[in-house]
mmCIF file with all atom_site columns, C-alpha atoms and ligand atoms in Angstrom:
data_model
loop_
_atom_site.group_PDB
_atom_site.id
_atom_site.type_symbol
_atom_site.label_atom_id
_atom_site.label_alt_id
_atom_site.label_comp_id
_atom_site.label_asym_id
_atom_site.label_entity_id
_atom_site.label_seq_id
_atom_site.pdbx_PDB_ins_code
_atom_site.Cartn_x
_atom_site.Cartn_y
_atom_site.Cartn_z
_atom_site.occupancy
_atom_site.B_iso_or_equiv
_atom_site.pdbx_formal_charge
_atom_site.auth_seq_id
_atom_site.auth_comp_id
_atom_site.auth_asym_id
_atom_site.auth_atom_id
_atom_site.pdbx_PDB_model_num
ATOM   1   C CA  . MET H 1 1   ? 0.000   0.000  0.000  1.00 0.00 ? 308 MET H CA  1
ATOM   2   C CA  . THR H 1 2   ? 1.293   3.457  -0.855 1.00 0.00 ? 309 THR H CA  1
ATOM   3   C CA  . ILE H 1 3   ? 0.836   6.041  1.870  1.00 0.00 ? 310 ILE H CA  1
ATOM   4   C CA  . THR H 1 4   ? -0.206  9.363  0.370  1.00 0.00 ? 311 THR H CA  1
ATOM   5   C CA  . SER H 1 5   ? -2.022  11.152 3.147  1.00 0.00 ? 312 SER H CA  1
ATOM   6   C CA  . ALA H 1 6   ? -0.945  12.248 6.592  1.00 0.00 ? 313 ALA H CA  1
ATOM   7   C CA  . ILE H 1 7   ? -2.034  14.230 9.583  1.00 0.00 ? 314 ILE H CA  1
ATOM   8   C CA  . TYR H 1 8   ? 0.308   16.580 11.465 1.00 0.00 ? 315 TYR H CA  1
ATOM   9   C CA  . PRO H 1 9   ? -1.113  17.015 14.981 1.00 0.00 ? 316 PRO H CA  1
ATOM   10  C CA  . GLY H 1 10  ? -0.130  19.429 17.705 1.00 0.00 ? 317 GLY H CA  1
ATOM   11  C CA  . SER H 1 11  ? -1.137  22.306 19.949 1.00 0.00 ? 318 SER H CA  1
ATOM   12  C CA  . PHE H 1 12  ? 0.124   24.997 17.526 1.00 0.00 ? 319 PHE H CA  1
ATOM   13  C CA  . ASP H 1 13  ? -0.087  27.676 20.241 1.00 0.00 ? 320 ASP H CA  1
ATOM   14  C CA  . PRO H 1 14  ? 0.961   29.370 17.981 1.00 0.00 ? 321 PRO H CA  1
ATOM   15  C CA  . ILE H 1 15  ? 2.461   27.889 14.794 1.00 0.00 ? 322 ILE H CA  1
ATOM   16  C CA  . THR H 1 16  ? 6.161   28.762 14.374 1.00 0.00 ? 323 THR H CA  1
ATOM   17  C CA  . TYR H 1 17  ? 8.718   28.569 11.549 1.00 0.00 ? 324 TYR H CA  1
ATOM   18  C CA  . GLY H 1 18  ? 9.742   25.239 13.119 1.00 0.00 ? 325 GLY H CA  1
ATOM   19  C CA  . HIS H 1 19  ? 6.275   23.791 12.431 1.00 0.00 ? 326 HIS H CA  1
ATOM   20  C CA  . ILE H 1 20  ? 6.272   25.342 8.960  1.00 0.00 ? 327 ILE H CA  1
ATOM   21  C CA  . ASP H 1 21  ? 9.621   23.691 8.215  1.00 0.00 ? 328 ASP H CA  1
ATOM   22  C CA  . ILE H 1 22  ? 8.088   20.305 9.111  1.00 0.00 ? 329 ILE H CA  1
ATOM   23  C CA  . VAL H 1 23  ? 5.026   21.036 6.951  1.00 0.00 ? 330 VAL H CA  1
ATOM   24  C CA  . ARG H 1 24  ? 7.266   21.795 3.944  1.00 0.00 ? 331 ARG H CA  1
ATOM   25  C CA  . ARG H 1 25  ? 9.200   18.540 4.430  1.00 0.00 ? 332 ARG H CA  1
ATOM   26  C CA  . ALA H 1 26  ? 6.073   16.435 4.967  1.00 0.00 ? 333 ALA H CA  1
ATOM   27  C CA  . LYS H 1 27  ? 4.373   17.967 1.919  1.00 0.00 ? 334 LYS H CA  1
ATOM   28  C CA  . LYS H 1 28  ? 7.126   16.489 -0.293 1.00 0.00 ? 335 LYS H CA  1
ATOM   29  C CA  . LEU H 1 29  ? 6.114   12.988 0.778  1.00 0.00 ? 336 LEU H CA  1
ATOM   30  C CA  . PHE H 1 30  ? 2.399   13.359 1.364  1.00 0.00 ? 337 PHE H CA  1
ATOM   31  C CA  . PRO H 1 31  ? 0.317   15.027 -1.353 1.00 0.00 ? 338 PRO H CA  1
ATOM   32  C CA  . ARG H 1 32  ? -2.591  15.200 1.101  1.00 0.00 ? 339 ARG H CA  1
ATOM   33  C CA  . LEU H 1 33  ? -1.523  16.752 4.371  1.00 0.00 ? 340 LEU H CA  1
ATOM   34  C CA  . LEU H 1 34  ? -3.790  17.932 7.189  1.00 0.00 ? 341 LEU H CA  1
ATOM   35  C CA  . ILE H 1 35  ? -2.765  19.990 10.184 1.00 0.00 ? 342 ILE H CA  1
ATOM   36  C CA  . ALA H 1 36  ? -4.800  18.812 13.171 1.00 0.00 ? 343 ALA H CA  1
ATOM   37  C CA  . ILE H 1 37  ? -4.941  21.188 16.115 1.00 0.00 ? 344 ILE H CA  1
ATOM   38  C CA  . VAL H 1 38  ? -5.868  19.667 19.431 1.00 0.00 ? 345 VAL H CA  1
ATOM   39  C CA  . ALA H 1 39  ? -8.803  21.478 21.017 1.00 0.00 ? 346 ALA H CA  1
ATOM   40  C CA  . ASN H 1 40  ? -8.213  20.216 24.557 1.00 0.00 ? 347 ASN H CA  1
ATOM   41  C CA  . PRO H 1 41  ? -4.459  19.847 25.119 1.00 0.00 ? 348 PRO H CA  1
ATOM   42  C CA  . ASN H 1 42  ? -3.049  18.682 28.448 1.00 0.00 ? 349 ASN H CA  1
ATOM   43  C CA  . LYS H 1 43  ? -1.525  22.125 28.910 1.00 0.00 ? 350 LYS H CA  1
ATOM   44  C CA  . SER H 1 44  ? -3.341  25.458 28.968 1.00 0.00 ? 351 SER H CA  1
ATOM   45  C CA  . THR H 1 45  ? -3.048  27.499 25.797 1.00 0.00 ? 352 THR H CA  1
ATOM   46  C CA  . LEU H 1 46  ? -2.675  31.216 25.149 1.00 0.00 ? 353 LEU H CA  1
ATOM   47  C CA  . PHE H 1 47  ? -4.985  31.109 22.127 1.00 0.00 ? 354 PHE H CA  1
ATOM   48  C CA  . THR H 1 48  ? -8.401  29.470 21.843 1.00 0.00 ? 355 THR H CA  1
ATOM   49  C CA  . ILE H 1 49  ? -8.856  26.643 19.368 1.00 0.00 ? 356 ILE H CA  1
ATOM   50  C CA  . GLU H 1 50  ? -10.641 28.983 16.928 1.00 0.00 ? 357 GLU H CA  1
ATOM   51  C CA  . GLU H 1 51  ? -7.768  31.479 17.165 1.00 0.00 ? 358 GLU H CA  1
ATOM   52  C CA  . ARG H 1 52  ? -5.104  28.791 16.709 1.00 0.00 ? 359 ARG H CA  1
ATOM   53  C CA  . MET H 1 53  ? -6.882  27.541 13.566 1.00 0.00 ? 360 MET H CA  1
ATOM   54  C CA  . LYS H 1 54  ? -7.221  31.050 12.142 1.00 0.00 ? 361 LYS H CA  1
ATOM   55  C CA  . ILE H 1 55  ? -3.602  31.941 12.950 1.00 0.00 ? 362 ILE H CA  1
ATOM   56  C CA  . THR H 1 56  ? -2.359  28.689 11.387 1.00 0.00 ? 363 THR H CA  1
ATOM   57  C CA  . GLU H 1 57  ? -4.345  29.261 8.185  1.00 0.00 ? 364 GLU H CA  1
ATOM   58  C CA  . ALA H 1 58  ? -3.103  32.849 7.928  1.00 0.00 ? 365 ALA H CA  1
ATOM   59  C CA  . ALA H 1 59  ? 0.511   31.762 8.522  1.00 0.00 ? 366 ALA H CA  1
ATOM   60  C CA  . LEU H 1 60  ? 0.330   29.081 5.814  1.00 0.00 ? 367 LEU H CA  1
ATOM   61  C CA  . ALA H 1 61  ? -1.130  31.599 3.367  1.00 0.00 ? 368 ALA H CA  1
ATOM   62  C CA  . GLU H 1 62  ? 1.559   34.141 4.292  1.00 0.00 ? 369 GLU H CA  1
ATOM   63  C CA  . VAL H 1 63  ? 4.420   31.723 3.557  1.00 0.00 ? 370 VAL H CA  1
ATOM   64  C CA  . GLY H 1 64  ? 2.755   30.491 0.355  1.00 0.00 ? 371 GLY H CA  1
ATOM   65  C CA  . LEU H 1 65  ? 1.867   26.974 1.486  1.00 0.00 ? 372 LEU H CA  1
ATOM   66  C CA  . ASP H 1 66  ? -1.451  26.041 -0.049 1.00 0.00 ? 373 ASP H CA  1
ATOM   67  C CA  . GLY H 1 67  ? -3.568  22.902 -0.214 1.00 0.00 ? 374 GLY H CA  1
ATOM   68  C CA  . ILE H 1 68  ? -3.157  22.085 3.457  1.00 0.00 ? 375 ILE H CA  1
ATOM   69  C CA  . GLN H 1 69  ? -6.379  21.583 5.373  1.00 0.00 ? 376 GLN H CA  1
ATOM   70  C CA  . VAL H 1 70  ? -6.419  22.841 8.956  1.00 0.00 ? 377 VAL H CA  1
ATOM   71  C CA  . ILE H 1 71  ? -8.777  20.912 11.239 1.00 0.00 ? 378 ILE H CA  1
ATOM   72  C CA  . SER H 1 72  ? -9.357  20.630 14.968 1.00 0.00 ? 379 SER H CA  1
ATOM   73  C CA  . TYR H 1 73  ? -9.897  17.563 17.095 1.00 0.00 ? 380 TYR H CA  1
ATOM   74  C CA  . ALA H 1 74  ? -10.855 16.680 20.640 1.00 0.00 ? 381 ALA H CA  1
ATOM   75  C CA  . GLY H 1 75  ? -10.052 13.342 22.219 1.00 0.00 ? 382 GLY H CA  1
ATOM   76  C CA  . LEU H 1 76  ? -7.816  10.707 20.713 1.00 0.00 ? 383 LEU H CA  1
ATOM   77  C CA  . LEU H 1 77  ? -5.655  11.598 17.743 1.00 0.00 ? 384 LEU H CA  1
ATOM   78  C CA  . VAL H 1 78  ? -6.110  8.157  16.165 1.00 0.00 ? 385 VAL H CA  1
ATOM   79  C CA  . ASN H 1 79  ? -9.891  8.707  16.072 1.00 0.00 ? 386 ASN H CA  1
ATOM   80  C CA  . CYS H 1 80  ? -9.324  11.945 14.219 1.00 0.00 ? 387 CYS H CA  1
ATOM   81  C CA  . ALA H 1 81  ? -6.957  10.145 11.810 1.00 0.00 ? 388 ALA H CA  1
ATOM   82  C CA  . LYS H 1 82  ? -9.621  7.486  11.177 1.00 0.00 ? 389 LYS H CA  1
ATOM   83  C CA  . GLU H 1 83  ? -12.313 10.094 10.578 1.00 0.00 ? 390 GLU H CA  1
ATOM   84  C CA  . HIS H 1 84  ? -10.200 11.878 7.995  1.00 0.00 ? 391 HIS H CA  1
ATOM   85  C CA  . GLY H 1 85  ? -9.022  8.736  6.204  1.00 0.00 ? 392 GLY H CA  1
ATOM   86  C CA  . VAL H 1 86  ? -5.275  9.426  6.463  1.00 0.00 ? 393 VAL H CA  1
ATOM   87  C CA  . SER H 1 87  ? -2.591  6.740  6.706  1.00 0.00 ? 394 SER H CA  1
ATOM   88  C CA  . ALA H 1 88  ? 0.241   8.416  8.580  1.00 0.00 ? 395 ALA H CA  1
ATOM   89  C CA  . ILE H 1 89  ? 0.913   10.660 11.555 1.00 0.00 ? 396 ILE H CA  1
ATOM   90  C CA  . VAL H 1 90  ? 3.633   13.270 11.083 1.00 0.00 ? 397 VAL H CA  1
ATOM   91  C CA  . ARG H 1 91  ? 5.702   14.743 13.917 1.00 0.00 ? 398 ARG H CA  1
ATOM   92  C CA  . GLY H 1 92  ? 8.818   16.868 13.991 1.00 0.00 ? 399 GLY H CA  1
ATOM   93  C CA  . LEU H 1 93  ? 11.983  16.079 15.914 1.00 0.00 ? 400 LEU H CA  1
ATOM   94  C CA  . ARG H 1 94  ? 14.196  18.923 17.066 1.00 0.00 ? 401 ARG H CA  1
ATOM   95  C CA  . ALA H 1 95  ? 16.705  17.337 19.381 1.00 0.00 ? 402 ALA H CA  1
ATOM   96  C CA  . ASN H 1 96  ? 17.373  14.266 21.467 1.00 0.00 ? 403 ASN H CA  1
ATOM   97  C CA  . SER H 1 97  ? 15.179  15.704 24.192 1.00 0.00 ? 404 SER H CA  1
ATOM   98  C CA  . ASP H 1 98  ? 12.066  15.223 22.014 1.00 0.00 ? 405 ASP H CA  1
ATOM   99  C CA  . PHE H 1 99  ? 12.726  11.543 21.497 1.00 0.00 ? 406 PHE H CA  1
ATOM   100 C CA  . ASP H 1 100 ? 11.327  9.917  24.659 1.00 0.00 ? 407 ASP H CA  1
ATOM   101 C CA  . TYR H 1 101 ? 8.025   11.740 24.464 1.00 0.00 ? 408 TYR H CA  1
ATOM   102 C CA  . GLU H 1 102 ? 7.640   11.109 20.731 1.00 0.00 ? 409 GLU H CA  1
ATOM   103 C CA  . PHE H 1 103 ? 8.581   7.437  21.108 1.00 0.00 ? 410 PHE H CA  1
ATOM   104 C CA  . GLN H 1 104 ? 5.980   6.990  23.857 1.00 0.00 ? 411 GLN H CA  1
ATOM   105 C CA  . MET H 1 105 ? 3.314   8.765  21.820 1.00 0.00 ? 412 MET H CA  1
ATOM   106 C CA  . ALA H 1 106 ? 4.078   6.810  18.633 1.00 0.00 ? 413 ALA H CA  1
ATOM   107 C CA  . LEU H 1 107 ? 3.982   3.453  20.416 1.00 0.00 ? 414 LEU H CA  1
ATOM   108 C CA  . THR H 1 108 ? 0.757   4.358  22.223 1.00 0.00 ? 415 THR H CA  1
ATOM   109 C CA  . ASN H 1 109 ? -0.846  5.386  18.956 1.00 0.00 ? 416 ASN H CA  1
ATOM   110 C CA  . ARG H 1 110 ? 0.373   2.152  17.349 1.00 0.00 ? 417 ARG H CA  1
ATOM   111 C CA  . ASP H 1 111 ? -1.169  0.076  20.145 1.00 0.00 ? 418 ASP H CA  1
ATOM   112 C CA  . LEU H 1 112 ? -4.430  1.960  19.732 1.00 0.00 ? 419 LEU H CA  1
ATOM   113 C CA  . ALA H 1 113 ? -4.490  1.830  15.934 1.00 0.00 ? 420 ALA H CA  1
ATOM   114 C CA  . PRO H 1 114 ? -1.729  -0.163 14.206 1.00 0.00 ? 421 PRO H CA  1
ATOM   115 C CA  . GLN H 1 115 ? -2.883  0.896  10.733 1.00 0.00 ? 422 GLN H CA  1
ATOM   116 C CA  . PHE H 1 116 ? -1.272  4.328  11.150 1.00 0.00 ? 423 PHE H CA  1
ATOM   117 C CA  . GLU H 1 117 ? 2.454   4.780  10.653 1.00 0.00 ? 424 GLU H CA  1
ATOM   118 C CA  . SER H 1 118 ? 4.149   7.550  12.622 1.00 0.00 ? 425 SER H CA  1
ATOM   119 C CA  . VAL H 1 119 ? 6.643   9.412  10.456 1.00 0.00 ? 426 VAL H CA  1
ATOM   120 C CA  . PHE H 1 120 ? 9.234   11.802 11.886 1.00 0.00 ? 427 PHE H CA  1
ATOM   121 C CA  . PHE H 1 121 ? 10.964  14.672 10.157 1.00 0.00 ? 428 PHE H CA  1
ATOM   122 C CA  . MET H 1 122 ? 14.131  16.270 11.484 1.00 0.00 ? 429 MET H CA  1
ATOM   123 C CA  . THR H 1 123 ? 13.776  20.002 11.712 1.00 0.00 ? 430 THR H CA  1
ATOM   124 C CA  . ALA H 1 124 ? 16.251  22.384 10.103 1.00 0.00 ? 431 ALA H CA  1
ATOM   125 C CA  . GLY H 1 125 ? 19.177  23.107 12.453 1.00 0.00 ? 432 GLY H CA  1
ATOM   126 C CA  . THR H 1 126 ? 18.105  26.757 12.637 1.00 0.00 ? 433 THR H CA  1
ATOM   127 C CA  . TYR H 1 127 ? 14.888  25.742 14.379 1.00 0.00 ? 434 TYR H CA  1
ATOM   128 C CA  . SER H 1 128 ? 16.223  23.008 16.627 1.00 0.00 ? 435 SER H CA  1
ATOM   129 C CA  . PHE H 1 129 ? 15.823  25.230 19.715 1.00 0.00 ? 436 PHE H CA  1
ATOM   130 C CA  . LEU H 1 130 ? 12.512  26.772 18.695 1.00 0.00 ? 437 LEU H CA  1
ATOM   131 C CA  . SER H 1 131 ? 9.208   26.115 20.447 1.00 0.00 ? 438 SER H CA  1
ATOM   132 C CA  . SER H 1 132 ? 5.879   27.913 20.770 1.00 0.00 ? 439 SER H CA  1
ATOM   133 C CA  . SER H 1 133 ? 6.605   28.366 24.496 1.00 0.00 ? 440 SER H CA  1
ATOM   134 C CA  . ILE H 1 134 ? 9.917   30.138 23.843 1.00 0.00 ? 441 ILE H CA  1
ATOM   135 C CA  . VAL H 1 135 ? 8.264   32.402 21.282 1.00 0.00 ? 442 VAL H CA  1
ATOM   136 C CA  . LYS H 1 136 ? 5.499   33.334 23.751 1.00 0.00 ? 443 LYS H CA  1
ATOM   137 C CA  . GLU H 1 137 ? 8.045   34.038 26.451 1.00 0.00 ? 444 GLU H CA  1
ATOM   138 C CA  . VAL H 1 138 ? 10.247  36.226 24.227 1.00 0.00 ? 445 VAL H CA  1
ATOM   139 C CA  . CYS H 1 139 ? 7.213   38.142 22.952 1.00 0.00 ? 446 CYS H CA  1
ATOM   140 C CA  . SER H 1 140 ? 5.793   38.621 26.457 1.00 0.00 ? 447 SER H CA  1
ATOM   141 C CA  . TYR H 1 141 ? 9.019   40.429 27.445 1.00 0.00 ? 448 TYR H CA  1
ATOM   142 C CA  . GLY H 1 142 ? 8.869   42.664 24.394 1.00 0.00 ? 449 GLY H CA  1
ATOM   143 C CA  . GLY H 1 143 ? 11.451  40.740 22.351 1.00 0.00 ? 450 GLY H CA  1
ATOM   144 C CA  . ASP H 1 144 ? 11.290  40.658 18.564 1.00 0.00 ? 451 ASP H CA  1
ATOM   145 C CA  . VAL H 1 145 ? 9.991   37.280 17.356 1.00 0.00 ? 452 VAL H CA  1
ATOM   146 C CA  . SER H 1 146 ? 10.247  38.023 13.615 1.00 0.00 ? 453 SER H CA  1
ATOM   147 C CA  . ALA H 1 147 ? 12.897  35.342 13.138 1.00 0.00 ? 454 ALA H CA  1
ATOM   148 C CA  . PHE H 1 148 ? 10.664  32.706 14.713 1.00 0.00 ? 455 PHE H CA  1
ATOM   149 C CA  . VAL H 1 149 ? 7.142   33.263 13.357 1.00 0.00 ? 456 VAL H CA  1
ATOM   150 C CA  . PRO H 1 150 ? 5.525   34.837 10.283 1.00 0.00 ? 457 PRO H CA  1
ATOM   151 C CA  . GLU H 1 151 ? 4.400   38.468 10.573 1.00 0.00 ? 458 GLU H CA  1
ATOM   152 C CA  . SER H 1 152 ? 0.699   37.559 10.952 1.00 0.00 ? 459 SER H CA  1
ATOM   153 C CA  . VAL H 1 153 ? 1.533   35.307 13.919 1.00 0.00 ? 460 VAL H CA  1
ATOM   154 C CA  . LYS H 1 154 ? 3.716   37.986 15.492 1.00 0.00 ? 461 LYS H CA  1
ATOM   155 C CA  . LYS H 1 155 ? 0.824   40.457 15.213 1.00 0.00 ? 462 LYS H CA  1
ATOM   156 C CA  . ALA H 1 156 ? -1.646  37.979 16.765 1.00 0.00 ? 463 ALA H CA  1
ATOM   157 C CA  . LEU H 1 157 ? 0.802   37.320 19.612 1.00 0.00 ? 464 LEU H CA  1
ATOM   158 C CA  . GLU H 1 158 ? 1.390   40.990 20.332 1.00 0.00 ? 465 GLU H CA  1
ATOM   159 C CA  . GLU H 1 159 ? -2.352  41.696 20.337 1.00 0.00 ? 466 GLU H CA  1
ATOM   160 C CA  . LYS H 1 160 ? -3.159  38.737 22.585 1.00 0.00 ? 467 LYS H CA  1
ATOM   161 C CA  . LEU H 1 161 ? -0.394  39.531 25.074 1.00 0.00 ? 468 LEU H CA  1
ATOM   162 C CA  . ALA H 1 162 ? -1.464  43.192 25.203 1.00 0.00 ? 469 ALA H CA  1
ATOM   163 C CA  . GLU H 1 163 ? -5.041  42.040 25.857 1.00 0.00 ? 470 GLU H CA  1
ATOM   164 C CA  . LYS H 1 164 ? -3.829  39.795 28.694 1.00 0.00 ? 471 LYS H CA  1
ATOM   165 C CA  . ARG H 1 165 ? -1.786  42.636 30.196 1.00 0.00 ? 472 ARG H CA  1
ATOM   166 C CA  . ALA H 1 166 ? -4.833  44.943 30.090 1.00 0.00 ? 473 ALA H CA  1
ATOM   167 C CA  . GLU H 1 167 ? -6.977  42.265 31.772 1.00 0.00 ? 474 GLU H CA  1
ATOM   168 C CA  . ARG H 1 168 ? -4.383  41.852 34.517 1.00 0.00 ? 475 ARG H CA  1
ATOM   169 C CA  . SER H 1 169 ? -4.024  45.575 35.150 1.00 0.00 ? 476 SER H CA  1
ATOM   170 C CA  . SER H 1 170 ? -7.808  46.134 35.309 1.00 0.00 ? 477 SER H CA  1
ATOM   171 C CA  . ALA H 1 171 ? -7.983  43.261 37.803 1.00 0.00 ? 478 ALA H CA  1
ATOM   172 C CA  . GLY H 1 172 ? -5.384  45.189 39.851 1.00 0.00 ? 479 GLY H CA  1
ATOM   173 C CA  . GLU H 1 173 ? -2.696  42.509 39.585 1.00 0.00 ? 480 GLU H CA  1
HETATM 174 O O1  . PNS T 2 .   ? 2.209   20.134 20.130 1.00 0.00 ? 831 PNS T O1  1
HETATM 175 P P1  . PNS T 2 .   ? 2.108   19.075 21.180 1.00 0.00 ? 831 PNS T P1  1
HETATM 176 O O2  . PNS T 2 .   ? 1.501   19.659 22.434 1.00 0.00 ? 831 PNS T O2  1
HETATM 177 O O3  . PNS T 2 .   ? 3.417   18.384 21.438 1.00 0.00 ? 831 PNS T O3  1
HETATM 178 O O4  . PNS T 2 .   ? 1.105   17.946 20.642 1.00 0.00 ? 831 PNS T O4  1
HETATM 179 C C1  . PNS T 2 .   ? 0.774   16.782 21.377 1.00 0.00 ? 831 PNS T C1  1
HETATM 180 C C2  . PNS T 2 .   ? -0.490  16.136 20.795 1.00 0.00 ? 831 PNS T C2  1
HETATM 181 C C3  . PNS T 2 .   ? -1.629  17.135 20.821 1.00 0.00 ? 831 PNS T C3  1
HETATM 182 C C4  . PNS T 2 .   ? -0.223  15.706 19.364 1.00 0.00 ? 831 PNS T C4  1
HETATM 183 C C5  . PNS T 2 .   ? -0.871  14.879 21.641 1.00 0.00 ? 831 PNS T C5  1
HETATM 184 O O5  . PNS T 2 .   ? -0.872  15.220 22.993 1.00 0.00 ? 831 PNS T O5  1
HETATM 185 C C6  . PNS T 2 .   ? -2.245  14.307 21.265 1.00 0.00 ? 831 PNS T C6  1
HETATM 186 O O6  . PNS T 2 .   ? -2.471  13.819 20.169 1.00 0.00 ? 831 PNS T O6  1
HETATM 187 N N1  . PNS T 2 .   ? -3.201  14.392 22.171 1.00 0.00 ? 831 PNS T N1  1
HETATM 188 C C7  . PNS T 2 .   ? -4.549  13.889 21.944 1.00 0.00 ? 831 PNS T C7  1
HETATM 189 C C8  . PNS T 2 .   ? -4.855  12.719 22.870 1.00 0.00 ? 831 PNS T C8  1
HETATM 190 C C9  . PNS T 2 .   ? -4.222  11.421 22.397 1.00 0.00 ? 831 PNS T C9  1
HETATM 191 O O7  . PNS T 2 .   ? -4.481  10.944 21.308 1.00 0.00 ? 831 PNS T O7  1
HETATM 192 N N2  . PNS T 2 .   ? -3.372  10.837 23.254 1.00 0.00 ? 831 PNS T N2  1
HETATM 193 C C10 . PNS T 2 .   ? -2.731  9.549  22.954 1.00 0.00 ? 831 PNS T C10 1
HETATM 194 C C11 . PNS T 2 .   ? -1.418  9.738  22.231 1.00 0.00 ? 831 PNS T C11 1
HETATM 195 S S1  . PNS T 2 .   ? -0.191  10.262 23.367 1.00 0.00 ? 831 PNS T S1  1
#
């Protein structure tokens, strides 16, 4: 069987150039590629699921990546993969430190649904340190995140963080 479709799941809170690098690599192998954004991650997110979807779509358009469907899912990833008729699960690997978590997730997904192959792409060296959390932290301290995210994402981040600051100051924190 030839595998032609894949799902790239994650929190995407928000999408970074690291994610986009993985999308570009995966697109070479999988003509049908879906980005699946988890609606209820284990961690709390800065952006709502609707915002993360909108930001992801805008970022893909900004960098000229078309033909990638952005969907959301709640619950098990393998159920989402079944629903959308894909054959593979794509994840990115940045450094050794990602391995244990990714290995555990891939083996769990395989136990749950052996029909899906997990496929890993090594990120470009430039992005091997990059994460959504780092980007949020840098931006929250007023740092320039232009090297890490597309302009539309940077704008969404700055607006959201300003909103949060205003909420905190009106609450007297
Ligand atoms: O970007 P992240 O936070 O590393 O993505 C992790 C994610 C969302 C892909 C993973 O936690 C997930 O798929 N969660 C949904 C629940 C699930 O299927 N769990 C079993 C596999 S560990």
